[in-house]
Amino acid sequence: QQQVKQSPQSLIVQKGGIPIINCAYENTAFDYFPWYQQFPGKGPALLIAIRPDVSEKKEGRFTISFNKSAKQFSLHIMDSQPGDSATYFCAASDGTGNQFYFGTGTSLTVIP
Amino acid sequence: DTAVSQTPKYLVTQMGNDKSIKCEQNLGHDTMYWYKQDSKKFLKIMFSYNNKELIINETVPNRFSPKSPDKAHLNLHINSLELGDSAVYFCASSQPAADTQYFGPGTRLTVL
């Protein structure tokens, strides 16, 4: 059973566009929601993360929106650049640090 | 300074062989993980160790055996390799309950 559902599977945008990646979860015990960015041939790297006590978090061009009642969260990339082309994973954790559940990933392509 | 390192980066072997992948982290973290990423990029946790003690053992065949000689190292030994074991294996580490995971560069295992 997929604990974290992610969509879309792939996304193509023009440079400057705002790609949005969505994730949904069921387990209300989750209290930490990170996004990871993975380039080909590399390991995933933490991009930005949020906890349920806030509805939005922004770091540079990356913003997480969080809807606790709907159990959904999303990643927005403002003014996207070709260098943002990568696979993005959402994840959820119950805060123990012992278990993470990853979404299925979104392959983002930003066209120059 | 590489935070989480893995060796080897590539591993090509025949079915039925036994192989090991090594992982080391220099971040002083207490928790280490092994993940498997399949050809569709789905990232799934296999094992989680906290201070050399096994915490999580997902439904992984018992041909896979993690070993943690000390809290900076978590090695993965695989017996009787099968074609379906072909994947990229990632090691990661975090502080317990601190949530941010740091991933290694991955080991691409190909079983022929």
CSV table of C-alpha atoms in Angstrom, one decimal:
chain,number,residue,atom,x,y,z
A,1,GLN,CA,0.0,0.0,0.0
A,2,GLN,CA,1.4,3.3,-1.1
A,3,GLN,CA,1.5,5.5,2.0
A,4,VAL,CA,2.2,8.7,0.0
A,5,LYS,CA,0.6,9.2,-3.4
A,6,GLN,CA,2.4,11.6,-5.7
A,7,SER,CA,1.3,13.2,-9.0
A,8,PRO,CA,2.0,13.8,-11.8
A,9,GLN,CA,4.5,11.2,-12.9
A,10,SER,CA,6.1,13.6,-15.3
A,11,LEU,CA,5.9,17.2,-16.0
A,12,ILE,CA,7.2,19.4,-18.8
A,13,VAL,CA,7.2,23.2,-18.5
A,14,GLN,CA,8.8,26.1,-20.2
A,15,LYS,CA,11.5,28.2,-18.5
A,16,GLY,CA,9.9,30.6,-16.2
A,17,GLY,CA,6.8,28.5,-15.7
A,18,ILE,CA,5.6,27.3,-12.3
A,19,PRO,CA,5.4,23.5,-12.1
A,20,ILE,CA,3.3,22.1,-9.3
A,21,ILE,CA,3.7,18.6,-7.8
A,22,ASN,CA,1.1,17.2,-5.5
A,23,CYS,CA,1.2,14.6,-2.8
A,24,ALA,CA,-1.4,13.1,-0.5
A,25,TYR,CA,-1.2,10.9,2.6
A,26,GLU,CA,-3.6,9.0,4.9
A,27,ASN,CA,-1.6,8.5,8.1
A,28,THR,CA,-2.4,11.3,10.5
A,29,ALA,CA,0.7,10.3,12.6
A,30,PHE,CA,2.9,11.8,9.9
A,31,ASP,CA,4.3,15.1,11.1
A,32,TYR,CA,7.2,15.8,8.8
A,33,PHE,CA,7.0,16.3,5.0
A,34,PRO,CA,10.2,16.7,3.1
A,35,TRP,CA,10.8,17.1,-0.6
A,36,TYR,CA,13.8,15.6,-2.2
A,37,GLN,CA,15.5,16.5,-5.5
A,38,GLN,CA,17.4,13.8,-7.5
A,39,PHE,CA,19.6,14.4,-10.5
A,40,PRO,CA,20.5,11.5,-12.8
A,41,GLY,CA,23.3,9.4,-11.3
A,42,LYS,CA,23.0,11.1,-7.9
A,43,GLY,CA,21.3,10.4,-4.6
A,44,PRO,CA,18.3,12.3,-3.5
A,45,ALA,CA,19.0,15.6,-1.7
A,46,LEU,CA,16.7,17.4,0.7
A,47,LEU,CA,15.2,20.5,-1.0
A,48,ILE,CA,12.7,21.8,1.5
A,49,ALA,CA,10.5,20.4,4.3
A,50,ILE,CA,7.4,21.4,6.3
A,51,ARG,CA,5.7,20.4,9.5
A,52,PRO,CA,1.9,20.4,9.9
A,53,ASP,CA,1.8,23.4,12.1
A,54,VAL,CA,2.3,25.8,9.2
A,55,SER,CA,0.4,26.0,5.9
A,56,GLU,CA,3.2,27.3,3.7
A,57,LYS,CA,7.0,27.4,3.7
A,58,LYS,CA,9.1,29.2,1.1
A,59,GLU,CA,12.8,28.8,0.5
A,60,GLY,CA,14.1,30.7,-2.5
A,61,ARG,CA,12.1,29.7,-5.6
A,62,PHE,CA,10.6,26.6,-3.8
A,63,THR,CA,7.4,26.7,-1.9
A,64,ILE,CA,5.5,24.0,-0.1
A,65,SER,CA,1.8,24.4,0.5
A,66,PHE,CA,0.3,22.2,3.2
A,67,ASN,CA,-3.4,21.4,3.7
A,68,LYS,CA,-3.7,19.4,6.9
A,69,SER,CA,-7.4,18.9,6.8
A,70,ALA,CA,-7.2,17.5,3.2
A,71,LYS,CA,-4.0,15.6,4.0
A,72,GLN,CA,-2.3,17.0,1.0
A,73,PHE,CA,0.8,19.0,0.3
A,74,SER,CA,2.4,20.3,-2.9
A,75,LEU,CA,5.6,21.8,-4.2
A,76,HIS,CA,5.7,24.9,-6.3
A,77,ILE,CA,8.8,26.0,-8.2
A,78,MET,CA,8.7,29.6,-9.1
A,79,ASP,CA,10.5,30.9,-12.2
A,80,SER,CA,11.6,27.4,-13.1
A,81,GLN,CA,15.0,27.0,-14.8
A,82,PRO,CA,16.5,24.3,-17.0
A,83,GLY,CA,18.7,23.4,-14.1
A,84,ASP,CA,15.7,22.4,-12.1
A,85,SER,CA,15.2,19.5,-14.4
A,86,ALA,CA,15.3,16.5,-12.1
A,87,THR,CA,13.1,13.9,-10.3
A,88,TYR,CA,11.3,15.2,-7.3
A,89,PHE,CA,10.1,13.0,-4.4
A,90,CYS,CA,7.8,13.9,-1.6
A,91,ALA,CA,8.0,12.0,1.6
A,92,ALA,CA,6.4,11.6,5.0
A,93,SER,CA,7.7,10.6,8.4
A,94,ASP,CA,6.2,10.1,11.8
A,95,GLY,CA,9.0,12.0,13.4
A,96,THR,CA,10.8,9.1,14.9
A,97,GLY,CA,13.5,9.3,12.3
A,98,ASN,CA,13.2,5.6,11.8
A,99,GLN,CA,10.8,5.4,8.9
A,100,PHE,CA,10.2,7.4,5.8
A,101,TYR,CA,7.7,6.9,3.1
A,102,PHE,CA,8.4,8.2,-0.3
A,103,GLY,CA,6.1,9.2,-3.1
A,104,THR,CA,6.6,7.6,-6.6
A,105,GLY,CA,8.5,10.6,-7.9
A,106,THR,CA,7.9,13.2,-10.6
A,107,SER,CA,10.2,13.7,-13.5
A,108,LEU,CA,10.4,17.4,-14.2
A,109,THR,CA,11.8,18.8,-17.5
A,110,VAL,CA,12.2,22.6,-17.9
A,111,ILE,CA,12.5,23.5,-21.5
A,112,PRO,CA,14.8,26.6,-22.2
B,1,ASP,CA,34.5,15.8,2.5
B,2,THR,CA,31.8,13.3,1.4
B,3,ALA,CA,29.1,13.1,4.1
B,4,VAL,CA,27.7,9.6,3.0
B,5,SER,CA,29.9,7.5,0.8
B,6,GLN,CA,29.2,4.1,-0.8
B,7,THR,CA,31.4,1.6,-2.5
B,8,PRO,CA,31.4,0.4,-5.2
B,9,LYS,CA,29.5,2.8,-7.4
B,10,TYR,CA,28.9,0.1,-10.0
B,11,LEU,CA,28.6,-3.6,-9.4
B,12,VAL,CA,28.0,-6.1,-12.2
B,13,THR,CA,27.8,-9.8,-11.3
B,14,GLN,CA,26.3,-13.1,-12.2
B,15,MET,CA,23.2,-14.7,-10.8
B,16,GLY,CA,23.8,-16.8,-7.8
B,17,ASN,CA,26.9,-14.8,-6.6
B,18,ASP,CA,27.2,-13.1,-3.2
B,19,LYS,CA,28.2,-9.4,-3.0
B,20,SER,CA,28.5,-6.6,-0.5
B,21,ILE,CA,28.0,-2.9,-0.7
B,22,LYS,CA,29.7,-0.7,1.9
B,23,CYS,CA,28.4,2.6,3.4
B,24,GLU,CA,30.1,5.1,5.6
B,25,GLN,CA,28.9,8.4,7.0
B,26,ASN,CA,31.0,11.1,8.7
B,27,LEU,CA,28.1,13.2,10.0
B,28,GLY,CA,28.0,11.6,13.4
B,29,HIS,CA,24.5,10.4,12.8
B,30,ASP,CA,23.0,7.6,14.9
B,31,THR,CA,20.6,6.3,12.3
B,32,MET,CA,21.4,4.7,8.9
B,33,TYR,CA,19.2,3.3,6.2
B,34,TRP,CA,19.3,1.2,3.0
B,35,TYR,CA,17.0,2.0,0.2
B,36,LYS,CA,16.3,0.3,-3.1
B,37,GLN,CA,15.4,2.4,-6.2
B,38,ASP,CA,14.0,0.3,-9.0
B,39,SER,CA,14.1,1.1,-12.8
B,40,LYS,CA,10.9,3.2,-12.4
B,41,LYS,CA,12.8,5.3,-9.8
B,42,PHE,CA,10.5,4.1,-7.0
B,43,LEU,CA,12.4,4.5,-3.7
B,44,LYS,CA,11.7,2.0,-1.0
B,45,ILE,CA,13.2,1.6,2.4
B,46,MET,CA,14.8,-1.8,3.1
B,47,PHE,CA,16.4,-1.4,6.5
B,48,SER,CA,16.9,1.2,9.3
B,49,TYR,CA,19.6,1.0,12.0
B,50,ASN,CA,19.8,3.2,15.0
B,51,ASN,CA,23.2,3.1,16.8
B,52,LYS,CA,24.0,-0.3,15.4
B,53,GLU,CA,20.6,-1.8,16.3
B,54,LEU,CA,18.1,-2.9,13.6
B,55,ILE,CA,15.0,-0.8,13.8
B,56,ILE,CA,13.2,-1.4,10.5
B,57,ASN,CA,13.3,-4.5,8.4
B,58,GLU,CA,10.8,-4.1,5.6
B,59,THR,CA,9.6,-7.1,3.6
B,60,VAL,CA,13.0,-7.8,2.2
B,61,PRO,CA,14.2,-11.4,1.3
B,62,ASN,CA,16.5,-12.8,3.9
B,63,ARG,CA,19.1,-13.0,1.2
B,64,PHE,CA,19.7,-9.4,2.1
B,65,SER,CA,21.6,-8.9,5.4
B,66,PRO,CA,22.7,-5.6,6.8
B,67,LYS,CA,25.6,-5.4,9.1
B,68,SER,CA,26.6,-2.4,11.2
B,69,PRO,CA,30.1,-2.8,12.7
B,70,ASP,CA,29.9,0.7,14.2
B,71,LYS,CA,27.4,3.6,14.0
B,72,ALA,CA,29.3,5.2,11.1
B,73,HIS,CA,29.1,2.1,8.9
B,74,LEU,CA,26.2,0.1,7.5
B,75,ASN,CA,27.1,-2.6,5.0
B,76,LEU,CA,24.6,-4.6,2.9
B,77,HIS,CA,25.4,-8.2,2.0
B,78,ILE,CA,23.4,-10.0,-0.6
B,79,ASN,CA,23.4,-13.7,-1.1
B,80,SER,CA,22.4,-15.7,-4.1
B,81,LEU,CA,21.8,-12.7,-6.3
B,82,GLU,CA,18.8,-12.8,-8.6
B,83,LEU,CA,17.9,-10.8,-11.7
B,84,GLY,CA,15.3,-8.9,-9.8
B,85,ASP,CA,17.9,-7.5,-7.4
B,86,SER,CA,19.2,-5.3,-10.2
B,87,ALA,CA,18.6,-1.7,-9.0
B,88,VAL,CA,20.3,1.3,-7.5
B,89,TYR,CA,20.9,0.9,-3.7
B,90,PHE,CA,21.2,4.0,-1.6
B,91,CYS,CA,22.6,4.4,1.8
B,92,ALA,CA,21.4,7.3,4.0
B,93,SER,CA,21.8,8.6,7.4
B,94,SER,CA,20.0,11.0,9.8
B,95,GLN,CA,19.9,11.9,13.5
B,96,PRO,CA,17.1,10.1,15.3
B,97,ALA,CA,13.9,12.1,15.1
B,98,ALA,CA,15.8,14.9,13.3
B,99,ASP,CA,14.2,13.8,10.1
B,100,THR,CA,16.5,15.1,7.4
B,101,GLN,CA,18.1,12.2,5.6
B,102,TYR,CA,21.4,12.5,3.8
B,103,PHE,CA,21.8,10.1,0.9
B,104,GLY,CA,24.9,8.5,-0.5
B,105,PRO,CA,25.6,8.6,-4.3
B,106,GLY,CA,24.1,5.1,-4.8
B,107,THR,CA,25.4,1.8,-6.0
B,108,ARG,CA,24.1,0.5,-9.3
B,109,LEU,CA,23.8,-3.3,-9.1
B,110,THR,CA,23.4,-5.2,-12.3
B,111,VAL,CA,22.8,-9.0,-12.1
B,112,LEU,CA,23.3,-10.8,-15.3
